[in-house]
mmCIF file of C-alpha atoms in Angstrom:
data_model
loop_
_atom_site.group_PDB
_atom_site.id
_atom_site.type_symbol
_atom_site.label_atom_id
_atom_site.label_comp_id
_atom_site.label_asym_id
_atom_site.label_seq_id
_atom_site.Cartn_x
_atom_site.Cartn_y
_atom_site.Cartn_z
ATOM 1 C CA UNK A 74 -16.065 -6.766 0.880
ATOM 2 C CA UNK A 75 -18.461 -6.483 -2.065
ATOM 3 C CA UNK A 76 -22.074 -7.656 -1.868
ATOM 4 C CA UNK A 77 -23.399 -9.258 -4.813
ATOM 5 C CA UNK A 78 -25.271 -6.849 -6.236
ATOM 6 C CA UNK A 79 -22.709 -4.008 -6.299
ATOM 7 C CA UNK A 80 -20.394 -5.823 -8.763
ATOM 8 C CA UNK A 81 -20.006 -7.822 -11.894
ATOM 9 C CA UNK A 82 -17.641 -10.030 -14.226
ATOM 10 C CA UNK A 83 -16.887 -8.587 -17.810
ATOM 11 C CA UNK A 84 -14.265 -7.301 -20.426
ATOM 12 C CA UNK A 85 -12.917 -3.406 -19.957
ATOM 13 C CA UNK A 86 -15.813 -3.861 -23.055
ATOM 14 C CA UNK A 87 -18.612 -3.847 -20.704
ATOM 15 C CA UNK A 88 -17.530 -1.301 -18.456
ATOM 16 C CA UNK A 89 -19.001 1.995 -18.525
ATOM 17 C CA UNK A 90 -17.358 5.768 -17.380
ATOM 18 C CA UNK A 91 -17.171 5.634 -13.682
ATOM 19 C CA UNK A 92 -16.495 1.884 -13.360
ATOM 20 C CA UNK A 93 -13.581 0.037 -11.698
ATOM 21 C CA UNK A 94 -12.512 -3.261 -12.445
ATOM 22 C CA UNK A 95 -10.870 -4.939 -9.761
ATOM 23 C CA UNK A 96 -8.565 -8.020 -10.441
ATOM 24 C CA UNK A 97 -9.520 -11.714 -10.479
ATOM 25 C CA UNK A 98 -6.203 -12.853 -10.848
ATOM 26 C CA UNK A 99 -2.037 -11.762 -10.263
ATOM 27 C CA UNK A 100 -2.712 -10.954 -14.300
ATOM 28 C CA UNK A 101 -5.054 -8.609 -14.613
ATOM 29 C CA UNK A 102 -5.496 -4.714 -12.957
ATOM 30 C CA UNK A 103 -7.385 -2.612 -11.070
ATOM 31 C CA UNK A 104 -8.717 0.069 -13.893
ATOM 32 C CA UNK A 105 -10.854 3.218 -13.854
ATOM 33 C CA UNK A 106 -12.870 3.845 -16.464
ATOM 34 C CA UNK A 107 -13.746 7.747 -17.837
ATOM 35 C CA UNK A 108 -14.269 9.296 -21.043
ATOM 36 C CA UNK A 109 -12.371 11.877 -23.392
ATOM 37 C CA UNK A 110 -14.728 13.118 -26.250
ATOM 38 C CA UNK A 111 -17.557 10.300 -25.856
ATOM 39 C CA UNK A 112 -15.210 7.486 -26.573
ATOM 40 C CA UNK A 113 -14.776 5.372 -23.049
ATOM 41 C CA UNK A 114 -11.161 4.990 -22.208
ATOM 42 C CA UNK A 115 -9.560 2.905 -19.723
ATOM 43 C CA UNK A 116 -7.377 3.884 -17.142
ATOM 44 C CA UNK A 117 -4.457 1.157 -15.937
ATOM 45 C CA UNK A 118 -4.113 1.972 -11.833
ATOM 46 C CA UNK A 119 -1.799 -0.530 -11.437
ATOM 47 C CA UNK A 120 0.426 -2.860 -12.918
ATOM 48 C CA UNK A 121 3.784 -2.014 -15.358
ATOM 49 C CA UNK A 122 1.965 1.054 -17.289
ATOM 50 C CA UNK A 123 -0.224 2.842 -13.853
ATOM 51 C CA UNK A 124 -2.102 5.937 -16.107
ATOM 52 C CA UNK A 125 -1.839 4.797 -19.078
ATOM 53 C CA UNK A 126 -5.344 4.746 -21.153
ATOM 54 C CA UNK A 127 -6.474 3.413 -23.856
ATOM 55 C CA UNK A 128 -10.436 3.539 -25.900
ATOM 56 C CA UNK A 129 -11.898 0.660 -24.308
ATOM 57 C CA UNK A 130 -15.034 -0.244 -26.193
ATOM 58 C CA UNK A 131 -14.084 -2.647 -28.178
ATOM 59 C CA UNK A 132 -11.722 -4.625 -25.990
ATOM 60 C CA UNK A 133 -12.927 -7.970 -24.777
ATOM 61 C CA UNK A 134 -9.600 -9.541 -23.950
ATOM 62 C CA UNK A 135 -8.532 -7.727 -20.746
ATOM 63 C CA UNK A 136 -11.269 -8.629 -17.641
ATOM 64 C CA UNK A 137 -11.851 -8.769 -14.729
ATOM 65 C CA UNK A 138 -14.780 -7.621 -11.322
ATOM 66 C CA UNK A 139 -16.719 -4.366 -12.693
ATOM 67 C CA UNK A 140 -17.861 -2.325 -10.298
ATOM 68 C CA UNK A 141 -20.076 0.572 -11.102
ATOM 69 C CA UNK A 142 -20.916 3.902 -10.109
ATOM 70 C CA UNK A 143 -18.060 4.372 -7.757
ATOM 71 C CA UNK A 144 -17.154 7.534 -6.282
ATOM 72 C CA UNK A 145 -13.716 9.566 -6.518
ATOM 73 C CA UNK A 146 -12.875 11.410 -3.077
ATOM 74 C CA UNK A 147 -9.642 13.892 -2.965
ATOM 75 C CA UNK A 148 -7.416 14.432 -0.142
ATOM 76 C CA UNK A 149 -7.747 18.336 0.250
ATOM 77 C CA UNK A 150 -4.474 18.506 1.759
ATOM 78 C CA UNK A 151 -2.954 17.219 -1.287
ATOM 79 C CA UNK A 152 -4.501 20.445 -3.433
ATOM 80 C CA UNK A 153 -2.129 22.014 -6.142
ATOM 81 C CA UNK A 154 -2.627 24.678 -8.691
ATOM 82 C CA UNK A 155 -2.369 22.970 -12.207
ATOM 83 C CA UNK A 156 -1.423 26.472 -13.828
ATOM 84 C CA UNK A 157 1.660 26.681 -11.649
ATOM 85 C CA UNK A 158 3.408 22.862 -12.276
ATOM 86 C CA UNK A 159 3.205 20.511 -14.499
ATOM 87 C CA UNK A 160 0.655 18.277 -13.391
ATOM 88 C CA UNK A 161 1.568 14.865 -12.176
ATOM 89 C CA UNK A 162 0.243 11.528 -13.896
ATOM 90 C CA UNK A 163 -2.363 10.361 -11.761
ATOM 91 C CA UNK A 164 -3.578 13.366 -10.448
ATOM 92 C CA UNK A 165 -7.363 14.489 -10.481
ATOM 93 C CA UNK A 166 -8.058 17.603 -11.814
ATOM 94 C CA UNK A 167 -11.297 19.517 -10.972
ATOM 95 C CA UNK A 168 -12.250 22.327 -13.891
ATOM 96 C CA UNK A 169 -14.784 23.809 -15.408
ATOM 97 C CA UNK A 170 -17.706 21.228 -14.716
ATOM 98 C CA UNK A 171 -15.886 17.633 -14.494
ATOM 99 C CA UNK A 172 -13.345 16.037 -12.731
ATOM 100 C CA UNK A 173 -10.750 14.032 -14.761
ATOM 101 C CA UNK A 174 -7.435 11.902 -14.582
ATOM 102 C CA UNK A 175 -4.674 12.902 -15.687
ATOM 103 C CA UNK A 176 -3.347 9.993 -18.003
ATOM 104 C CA UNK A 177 -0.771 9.421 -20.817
ATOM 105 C CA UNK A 178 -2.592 7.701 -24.032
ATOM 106 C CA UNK A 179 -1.325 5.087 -25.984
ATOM 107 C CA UNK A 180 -1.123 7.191 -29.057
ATOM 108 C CA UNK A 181 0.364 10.616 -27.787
ATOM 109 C CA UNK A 182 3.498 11.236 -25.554
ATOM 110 C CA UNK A 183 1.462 13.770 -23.747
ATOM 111 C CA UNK A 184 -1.116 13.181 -20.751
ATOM 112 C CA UNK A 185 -4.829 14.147 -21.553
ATOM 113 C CA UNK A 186 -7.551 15.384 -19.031
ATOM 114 C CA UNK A 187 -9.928 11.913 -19.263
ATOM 115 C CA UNK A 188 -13.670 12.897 -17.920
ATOM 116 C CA UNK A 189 -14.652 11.533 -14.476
ATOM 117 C CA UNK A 190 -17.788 13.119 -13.696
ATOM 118 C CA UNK A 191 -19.456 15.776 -16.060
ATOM 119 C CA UNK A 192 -22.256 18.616 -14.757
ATOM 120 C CA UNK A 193 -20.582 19.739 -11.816
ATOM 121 C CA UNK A 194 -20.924 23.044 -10.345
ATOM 122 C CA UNK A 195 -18.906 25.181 -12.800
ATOM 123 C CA UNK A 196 -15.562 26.182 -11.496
ATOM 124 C CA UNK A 197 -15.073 29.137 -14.476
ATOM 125 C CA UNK A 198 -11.889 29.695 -15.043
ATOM 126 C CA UNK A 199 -10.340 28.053 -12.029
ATOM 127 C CA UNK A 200 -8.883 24.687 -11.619
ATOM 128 C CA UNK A 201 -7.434 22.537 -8.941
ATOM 129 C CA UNK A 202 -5.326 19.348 -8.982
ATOM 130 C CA UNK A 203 -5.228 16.626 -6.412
ATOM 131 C CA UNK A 204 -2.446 14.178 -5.960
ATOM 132 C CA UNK A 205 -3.998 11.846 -3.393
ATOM 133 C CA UNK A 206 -7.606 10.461 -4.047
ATOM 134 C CA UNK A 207 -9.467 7.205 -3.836
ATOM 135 C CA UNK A 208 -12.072 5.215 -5.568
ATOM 136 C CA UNK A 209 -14.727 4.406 -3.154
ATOM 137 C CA UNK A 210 -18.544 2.609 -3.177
ATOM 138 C CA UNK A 211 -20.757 3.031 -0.479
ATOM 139 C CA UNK A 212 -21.893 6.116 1.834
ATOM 140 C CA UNK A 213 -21.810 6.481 5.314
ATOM 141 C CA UNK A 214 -20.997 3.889 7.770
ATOM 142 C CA UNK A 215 -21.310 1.448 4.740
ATOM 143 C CA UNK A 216 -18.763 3.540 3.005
ATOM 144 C CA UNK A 217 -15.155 1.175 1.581
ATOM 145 C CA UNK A 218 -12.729 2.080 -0.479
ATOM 146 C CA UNK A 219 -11.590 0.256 -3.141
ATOM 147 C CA UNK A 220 -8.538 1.723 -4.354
ATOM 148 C CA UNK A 221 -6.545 4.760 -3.133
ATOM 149 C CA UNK A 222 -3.311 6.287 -4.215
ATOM 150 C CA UNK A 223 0.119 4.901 -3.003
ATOM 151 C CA UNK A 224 1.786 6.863 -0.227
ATOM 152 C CA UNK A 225 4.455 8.631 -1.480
ATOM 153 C CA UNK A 226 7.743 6.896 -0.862
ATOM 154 C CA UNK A 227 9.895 8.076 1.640
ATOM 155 C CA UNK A 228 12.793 10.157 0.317
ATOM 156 C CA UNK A 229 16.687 9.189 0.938
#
């Protein structure tokens, strides 16, 4: 549950880097907001198009609950070396001093590194991708999530 304070109603407009917007209705998403070269972007987590992204500042038709200042958490277990594979859509990447999402745009065929969290202890020239994270609020016993990746399904 959300209190009151620790969420509004708005357009993917009025959401800022490091905001989710949760769905009011079977039409809308759940979307994370980041940044690629100062221009917020939106980041679909579910629905027909899950990564896609788009520049977001100027869009006031898509809505929905806005919940700032979440947190991203990785599964550790789920580590891989970016360097070595081709990293996954979805995946959070931790480099130099940000973490990002890995996410196709609407104008390239290729996925693009979209900014998370900036000024984090440098990593040089080491990286590390995640393929299991979640979006949470909270700390401590008053800690929920609010989104987390799907389990992978089962193969056969």
């Amino acid at each position: 549950m959300l209190s009151p304070r620790e969420f509004t109603v708005g357009t993917f407009a009025d959401a800022k880097p490091l905001s989710l917007i949760l769905p009011r209705t079977q039409h809308e998403e759940t979307v994370l907001f980041g940044h690629l070269n100062n221009v917020t972007m939106a980041v679909f987590l579910s629905g027909q198009n899950p990564f896609l992204s788009f520049e977001s500042a100027d869009n006031k038709s898509w809505m929905g609950l806005i919940v700032p200042d979440v947190s991203i958490e990785v599964d550790e277990t789920s580590a891989f070396n970016p360097a070595a594979i081709d990293t996954p859509l979805g995946s959070v990447l931790r480099m130099d001093t940000r973490l990002a999402i890995e996410a196709r745009t609407e104008s390239s065929f290729r996925s693009k590194a979209i900014t998370l969290h900036n000024d984090l202890m440098p990593a040089g020239e080491f990286s590390a991708g995640f393929k299991t994270w979640q979006v949470v609020i909270g700390e401590g016993h008053s800690k929920r999530v609010l989104w987390r990746t799907p389990d992978p399904k089962p193969a056969g």
